[in-house]
Amino acid sequence: GAVVSQHPSRVICKSGTSVKIECRSLDFQATTMFWYRQFPKQSLMLMATSNEGSKATYEQGVEKDKFLINHASLTLSTLTVTSAHPEDSSFYICSARTSGPLSYNEQFFGPGTRLTVL
Amino acid sequence: GENVEQHPSTLSVQEGDSAVIKCTYSDSASNYFPWYKQELGKRPQLIIDIRSNVGEKKDQRIAVTLNKTAKHFSLHITETQPEDSAVYFCAASINWGNQFYFGTGTSLTVIP
């Protein structure tokens, strides 16, 4: 099946620093990747949609200058949390989908990254 | 954007009983409705999905129904087993799988 990885799985950083999270599709080409944020015992909130080679589309209320997204290849998207603050602490999950015959509807999720900002 | 509501937030059933989780959506243009299961500390996994041109879909013990007129869809799990215990999320998508908008989740506990 389709596998999506994320790195790192956990990161602790100081307030004011930037953190980069990688999302990779390991065995398929992801034309589109999505970034979600999940608070404890809450739902997944879509932050942005990332298409390879183009600018990300951000959901309403998500600061694009705060959460920088780059989708440089068909297997890699990165989310950079800039000038992180404690309120940015959360679980960030990416997902990926393909336009090929694998399943054009399904999104395959990564294992998530736990970010803690001190 | 799309607004998806999910009920109940928690559900406990005896092993062997059925469990039903309901979701409503706001945008009549939504055309794809997946259900994901998320076990503690793990990634969400697709368990079943339905497209807007279908009213019902079944896969072994799991079924999903869709009422486009009322804009609601439901997950039915029959003959529940302890390993069904997890958080279940419904989602709605306008663009056949792009931009999923998730419900708030249902924590299902199956009591042996």
mmCIF file of C-alpha atoms in Angstrom:
data_model
loop_
_atom_site.group_PDB
_atom_site.id
_atom_site.type_symbol
_atom_site.label_atom_id
_atom_site.label_comp_id
_atom_site.label_asym_id
_atom_site.label_seq_id
_atom_site.Cartn_x
_atom_site.Cartn_y
_atom_site.Cartn_z
ATOM 1 C CA GLY A 1 0.000 0.000 0.000
ATOM 2 C CA ALA A 2 0.875 3.655 -0.060
ATOM 3 C CA VAL A 3 3.237 4.764 2.693
ATOM 4 C CA VAL A 4 3.774 8.274 3.936
ATOM 5 C CA SER A 5 6.528 9.139 6.376
ATOM 6 C CA GLN A 6 7.167 12.204 8.473
ATOM 7 C CA HIS A 7 10.332 13.465 10.073
ATOM 8 C CA PRO A 8 10.924 14.183 12.832
ATOM 9 C CA SER A 9 8.364 12.300 14.895
ATOM 10 C CA ARG A 10 8.980 14.573 17.867
ATOM 11 C CA VAL A 11 10.652 17.938 18.192
ATOM 12 C CA ILE A 12 11.140 20.286 21.107
ATOM 13 C CA CYS A 13 12.297 23.788 20.392
ATOM 14 C CA LYS A 14 12.714 27.135 22.095
ATOM 15 C CA SER A 15 10.288 29.951 21.546
ATOM 16 C CA GLY A 16 11.310 32.117 18.616
ATOM 17 C CA THR A 17 13.084 29.422 16.645
ATOM 18 C CA SER A 18 11.925 27.801 13.422
ATOM 19 C CA VAL A 19 11.172 24.135 12.920
ATOM 20 C CA LYS A 20 10.968 22.198 9.666
ATOM 21 C CA ILE A 21 8.843 19.072 9.297
ATOM 22 C CA GLU A 22 9.213 16.780 6.297
ATOM 23 C CA CYS A 23 6.511 14.682 4.703
ATOM 24 C CA ARG A 24 7.494 12.024 2.183
ATOM 25 C CA SER A 25 5.528 9.621 0.029
ATOM 26 C CA LEU A 26 7.714 6.524 -0.062
ATOM 27 C CA ASP A 27 6.245 4.370 -2.793
ATOM 28 C CA PHE A 28 4.108 6.645 -4.902
ATOM 29 C CA GLN A 29 4.153 10.089 -6.420
ATOM 30 C CA ALA A 30 2.038 12.539 -4.489
ATOM 31 C CA THR A 31 0.608 15.218 -6.719
ATOM 32 C CA THR A 32 -1.033 16.787 -3.707
ATOM 33 C CA MET A 33 -0.116 16.843 -0.055
ATOM 34 C CA PHE A 34 -2.097 18.224 2.825
ATOM 35 C CA TRP A 35 -1.070 19.515 6.221
ATOM 36 C CA TYR A 36 -3.281 19.121 9.261
ATOM 37 C CA ARG A 37 -3.040 20.165 12.850
ATOM 38 C CA GLN A 38 -4.527 18.039 15.610
ATOM 39 C CA PHE A 39 -4.979 19.145 19.202
ATOM 40 C CA PRO A 40 -5.230 16.518 21.944
ATOM 41 C CA LYS A 41 -8.437 14.522 21.666
ATOM 42 C CA GLN A 42 -9.659 16.777 18.902
ATOM 43 C CA SER A 43 -10.184 16.566 15.200
ATOM 44 C CA LEU A 44 -7.786 17.126 12.333
ATOM 45 C CA MET A 45 -7.895 20.690 11.150
ATOM 46 C CA LEU A 46 -6.845 21.247 7.551
ATOM 47 C CA MET A 47 -4.175 23.915 7.391
ATOM 48 C CA ALA A 48 -3.137 23.956 3.751
ATOM 49 C CA THR A 49 -3.080 22.108 0.454
ATOM 50 C CA SER A 50 0.243 21.710 -1.267
ATOM 51 C CA ASN A 51 0.597 20.939 -4.973
ATOM 52 C CA GLU A 52 3.956 20.031 -6.429
ATOM 53 C CA GLY A 53 5.593 22.979 -8.116
ATOM 54 C CA SER A 54 3.066 25.579 -7.075
ATOM 55 C CA LYS A 55 2.232 27.717 -4.077
ATOM 56 C CA ALA A 56 0.300 26.187 -1.246
ATOM 57 C CA THR A 57 -3.328 27.078 -0.673
ATOM 58 C CA TYR A 58 -4.011 27.981 2.938
ATOM 59 C CA GLU A 59 -7.264 27.570 4.801
ATOM 60 C CA GLN A 60 -8.927 30.604 6.288
ATOM 61 C CA GLY A 61 -7.293 31.681 9.511
ATOM 62 C CA VAL A 62 -3.965 29.953 8.855
ATOM 63 C CA GLU A 63 -1.047 32.373 8.578
ATOM 64 C CA LYS A 64 0.954 31.576 5.478
ATOM 65 C CA ASP A 65 3.958 33.549 6.710
ATOM 66 C CA LYS A 66 3.906 31.562 9.932
ATOM 67 C CA PHE A 67 3.514 28.143 8.370
ATOM 68 C CA LEU A 68 5.692 27.969 5.273
ATOM 69 C CA ILE A 69 4.962 25.078 2.956
ATOM 70 C CA ASN A 70 7.168 23.885 0.149
ATOM 71 C CA HIS A 71 6.339 21.017 -2.214
ATOM 72 C CA ALA A 72 9.524 20.775 -4.190
ATOM 73 C CA SER A 73 9.058 17.295 -5.619
ATOM 74 C CA LEU A 74 6.395 14.653 -6.121
ATOM 75 C CA THR A 75 7.563 12.835 -3.003
ATOM 76 C CA LEU A 76 8.416 15.612 -0.561
ATOM 77 C CA SER A 77 6.583 18.459 1.112
ATOM 78 C CA THR A 78 7.913 20.472 4.031
ATOM 79 C CA LEU A 79 6.181 22.550 6.667
ATOM 80 C CA THR A 80 8.265 25.164 8.443
ATOM 81 C CA VAL A 81 6.859 26.716 11.590
ATOM 82 C CA THR A 82 8.579 30.066 11.779
ATOM 83 C CA SER A 83 9.250 31.941 15.011
ATOM 84 C CA ALA A 84 7.486 29.227 16.955
ATOM 85 C CA HIS A 85 5.603 30.067 20.129
ATOM 86 C CA PRO A 86 4.106 27.817 22.813
ATOM 87 C CA GLU A 87 0.659 28.121 21.232
ATOM 88 C CA ASP A 88 2.076 26.438 18.116
ATOM 89 C CA SER A 89 2.638 23.285 20.134
ATOM 90 C CA SER A 90 0.520 20.608 18.540
ATOM 91 C CA PHE A 91 0.470 17.406 16.540
ATOM 92 C CA TYR A 92 1.057 18.062 12.858
ATOM 93 C CA ILE A 93 0.023 15.397 10.352
ATOM 94 C CA CYS A 94 0.511 15.364 6.633
ATOM 95 C CA SER A 95 -1.337 13.340 4.064
ATOM 96 C CA ALA A 96 -0.757 12.644 0.414
ATOM 97 C CA ARG A 97 -2.813 11.618 -2.552
ATOM 98 C CA THR A 98 -2.075 10.710 -6.101
ATOM 99 C CA SER A 99 -3.891 11.204 -9.329
ATOM 100 C CA GLY A 100 -2.863 7.783 -10.562
ATOM 101 C CA PRO A 101 -4.786 4.511 -10.499
ATOM 102 C CA LEU A 102 -3.867 3.724 -6.877
ATOM 103 C CA SER A 103 -6.913 5.513 -5.562
ATOM 104 C CA TYR A 104 -7.706 8.955 -6.704
ATOM 105 C CA ASN A 105 -9.877 9.705 -3.707
ATOM 106 C CA GLU A 106 -7.950 8.360 -0.763
ATOM 107 C CA GLN A 107 -5.526 10.369 1.291
ATOM 108 C CA PHE A 108 -2.724 8.473 2.988
ATOM 109 C CA PHE A 109 -1.612 9.896 6.293
ATOM 110 C CA GLY A 110 1.803 10.212 7.799
ATOM 111 C CA PRO A 111 2.458 9.199 11.418
ATOM 112 C CA GLY A 112 2.506 12.796 12.607
ATOM 113 C CA THR A 113 5.012 15.092 14.296
ATOM 114 C CA ARG A 114 4.628 16.184 17.896
ATOM 115 C CA LEU A 115 5.901 19.760 18.230
ATOM 116 C CA THR A 116 6.515 21.219 21.664
ATOM 117 C CA VAL A 117 7.594 24.839 21.935
ATOM 118 C CA LEU A 118 9.088 25.822 25.264
ATOM 119 C CA GLY B 1 -15.631 26.296 3.837
ATOM 120 C CA GLU B 2 -17.336 23.037 4.656
ATOM 121 C CA ASN B 3 -18.549 22.451 8.221
ATOM 122 C CA VAL B 4 -18.831 18.865 9.400
ATOM 123 C CA GLU B 5 -20.490 17.916 12.652
ATOM 124 C CA GLN B 6 -20.181 14.472 14.218
ATOM 125 C CA HIS B 7 -22.132 12.740 16.962
ATOM 126 C CA PRO B 8 -21.738 11.270 19.467
ATOM 127 C CA SER B 9 -18.361 12.361 20.760
ATOM 128 C CA THR B 10 -18.060 9.195 22.838
ATOM 129 C CA LEU B 11 -19.759 5.851 22.442
ATOM 130 C CA SER B 12 -19.546 2.697 24.506
ATOM 131 C CA VAL B 13 -21.077 -0.563 23.348
ATOM 132 C CA GLN B 14 -20.967 -4.153 24.468
ATOM 133 C CA GLU B 15 -19.010 -6.539 22.321
ATOM 134 C CA GLY B 16 -21.253 -7.939 19.626
ATOM 135 C CA ASP B 17 -23.599 -4.969 19.585
ATOM 136 C CA SER B 18 -23.807 -2.436 16.779
ATOM 137 C CA ALA B 19 -22.376 1.081 16.798
ATOM 138 C CA VAL B 20 -23.669 3.998 14.759
ATOM 139 C CA ILE B 21 -21.899 7.308 14.257
ATOM 140 C CA LYS B 22 -23.588 10.185 12.456
ATOM 141 C CA CYS B 23 -22.220 13.182 10.591
ATOM 142 C CA THR B 24 -23.792 16.178 8.923
ATOM 143 C CA TYR B 25 -22.224 18.514 6.427
ATOM 144 C CA SER B 26 -23.073 21.996 5.280
ATOM 145 C CA ASP B 27 -21.953 22.265 1.661
ATOM 146 C CA SER B 28 -24.274 20.537 -0.787
ATOM 147 C CA ALA B 29 -21.395 20.425 -3.295
ATOM 148 C CA SER B 30 -19.528 17.849 -1.182
ATOM 149 C CA ASN B 31 -19.211 14.654 -3.170
ATOM 150 C CA TYR B 32 -16.863 12.344 -1.306
ATOM 151 C CA PHE B 33 -17.200 11.128 2.278
ATOM 152 C CA PRO B 34 -14.472 8.984 3.848
ATOM 153 C CA TRP B 35 -14.348 7.525 7.320
ATOM 154 C CA TYR B 36 -11.046 7.204 9.144
ATOM 155 C CA LYS B 37 -10.102 5.173 12.199
ATOM 156 C CA GLN B 38 -7.345 6.465 14.437
ATOM 157 C CA GLU B 39 -5.947 4.282 17.185
ATOM 158 C CA LEU B 40 -4.096 5.928 20.030
ATOM 159 C CA GLY B 41 -0.773 7.302 18.885
ATOM 160 C CA LYS B 42 -1.231 6.083 15.329
ATOM 161 C CA ARG B 43 -2.065 7.671 12.017
ATOM 162 C CA PRO B 44 -5.622 7.799 10.664
ATOM 163 C CA GLN B 45 -6.505 4.869 8.425
ATOM 164 C CA LEU B 46 -9.280 4.839 5.854
ATOM 165 C CA ILE B 47 -11.897 2.223 6.686
ATOM 166 C CA ILE B 48 -14.631 2.988 4.192
ATOM 167 C CA ASP B 49 -15.732 5.771 1.895
ATOM 168 C CA ILE B 50 -18.737 6.710 -0.186
ATOM 169 C CA ARG B 51 -19.263 8.964 -3.155
ATOM 170 C CA SER B 52 -22.256 11.194 -3.670
ATOM 171 C CA ASN B 53 -23.713 9.065 -6.451
ATOM 172 C CA VAL B 54 -24.178 6.137 -4.072
ATOM 173 C CA GLY B 55 -26.613 5.853 -1.173
ATOM 174 C CA GLU B 56 -25.067 2.966 0.699
ATOM 175 C CA LYS B 57 -21.877 0.961 0.761
ATOM 176 C CA LYS B 58 -20.941 -2.073 2.789
ATOM 177 C CA ASP B 59 -17.680 -3.830 3.555
ATOM 178 C CA GLN B 60 -18.063 -6.840 5.834
ATOM 179 C CA ARG B 61 -19.056 -5.481 9.265
ATOM 180 C CA ILE B 62 -18.838 -1.848 8.224
ATOM 181 C CA ALA B 63 -21.397 0.104 6.248
ATOM 182 C CA VAL B 64 -21.911 3.730 5.389
ATOM 183 C CA THR B 65 -25.138 5.415 4.325
ATOM 184 C CA LEU B 66 -25.523 8.799 2.678
ATOM 185 C CA ASN B 67 -28.568 11.042 2.511
ATOM 186 C CA LYS B 68 -27.715 13.899 0.157
ATOM 187 C CA THR B 69 -31.030 15.644 0.636
ATOM 188 C CA ALA B 70 -30.581 15.853 4.377
ATOM 189 C CA LYS B 71 -26.817 16.259 4.055
ATOM 190 C CA HIS B 72 -25.939 13.562 6.501
ATOM 191 C CA PHE B 73 -24.065 10.290 6.423
ATOM 192 C CA SER B 74 -23.586 7.557 8.964
ATOM 193 C CA LEU B 75 -21.144 4.801 9.829
ATOM 194 C CA HIS B 76 -22.534 1.488 11.000
ATOM 195 C CA ILE B 77 -20.376 -1.146 12.641
ATOM 196 C CA THR B 78 -22.057 -4.464 13.367
ATOM 197 C CA GLU B 79 -20.878 -7.273 15.647
ATOM 198 C CA THR B 80 -18.405 -4.959 17.315
ATOM 199 C CA GLN B 81 -15.156 -6.347 18.664
ATOM 200 C CA PRO B 82 -12.700 -4.898 21.203
ATOM 201 C CA GLU B 83 -10.253 -4.121 18.412
ATOM 202 C CA ASP B 84 -12.837 -1.737 16.957
ATOM 203 C CA SER B 85 -12.110 0.570 19.909
ATOM 204 C CA ALA B 86 -10.584 3.745 18.490
ATOM 205 C CA VAL B 87 -11.449 7.280 17.466
ATOM 206 C CA TYR B 88 -13.446 7.505 14.264
ATOM 207 C CA PHE B 89 -13.507 10.585 12.070
ATOM 208 C CA CYS B 90 -15.858 11.357 9.255
ATOM 209 C CA ALA B 91 -14.885 13.822 6.549
ATOM 210 C CA ALA B 92 -16.415 15.591 3.602
ATOM 211 C CA SER B 93 -14.713 16.693 0.431
ATOM 212 C CA ILE B 94 -15.927 18.964 -2.347
ATOM 213 C CA ASN B 95 -13.335 18.003 -4.886
ATOM 214 C CA TRP B 96 -13.410 14.196 -4.951
ATOM 215 C CA GLY B 97 -10.714 13.786 -2.335
ATOM 216 C CA ASN B 98 -9.083 17.160 -2.115
ATOM 217 C CA GLN B 99 -9.499 19.320 0.986
ATOM 218 C CA PHE B 100 -10.942 16.968 3.570
ATOM 219 C CA TYR B 101 -12.932 18.664 6.293
ATOM 220 C CA PHE B 102 -13.099 16.400 9.285
ATOM 221 C CA GLY B 103 -15.750 15.936 11.900
ATOM 222 C CA THR B 104 -14.880 16.268 15.555
ATOM 223 C CA GLY B 105 -14.373 12.554 16.096
ATOM 224 C CA THR B 106 -16.082 9.787 18.039
ATOM 225 C CA SER B 107 -14.241 7.804 20.649
ATOM 226 C CA LEU B 108 -15.648 4.283 20.448
ATOM 227 C CA THR B 109 -15.091 1.818 23.264
ATOM 228 C CA VAL B 110 -16.161 -1.783 22.820
ATOM 229 C CA ILE B 111 -16.553 -3.479 26.176
ATOM 230 C CA PRO B 112 -15.607 -7.176 26.177
#
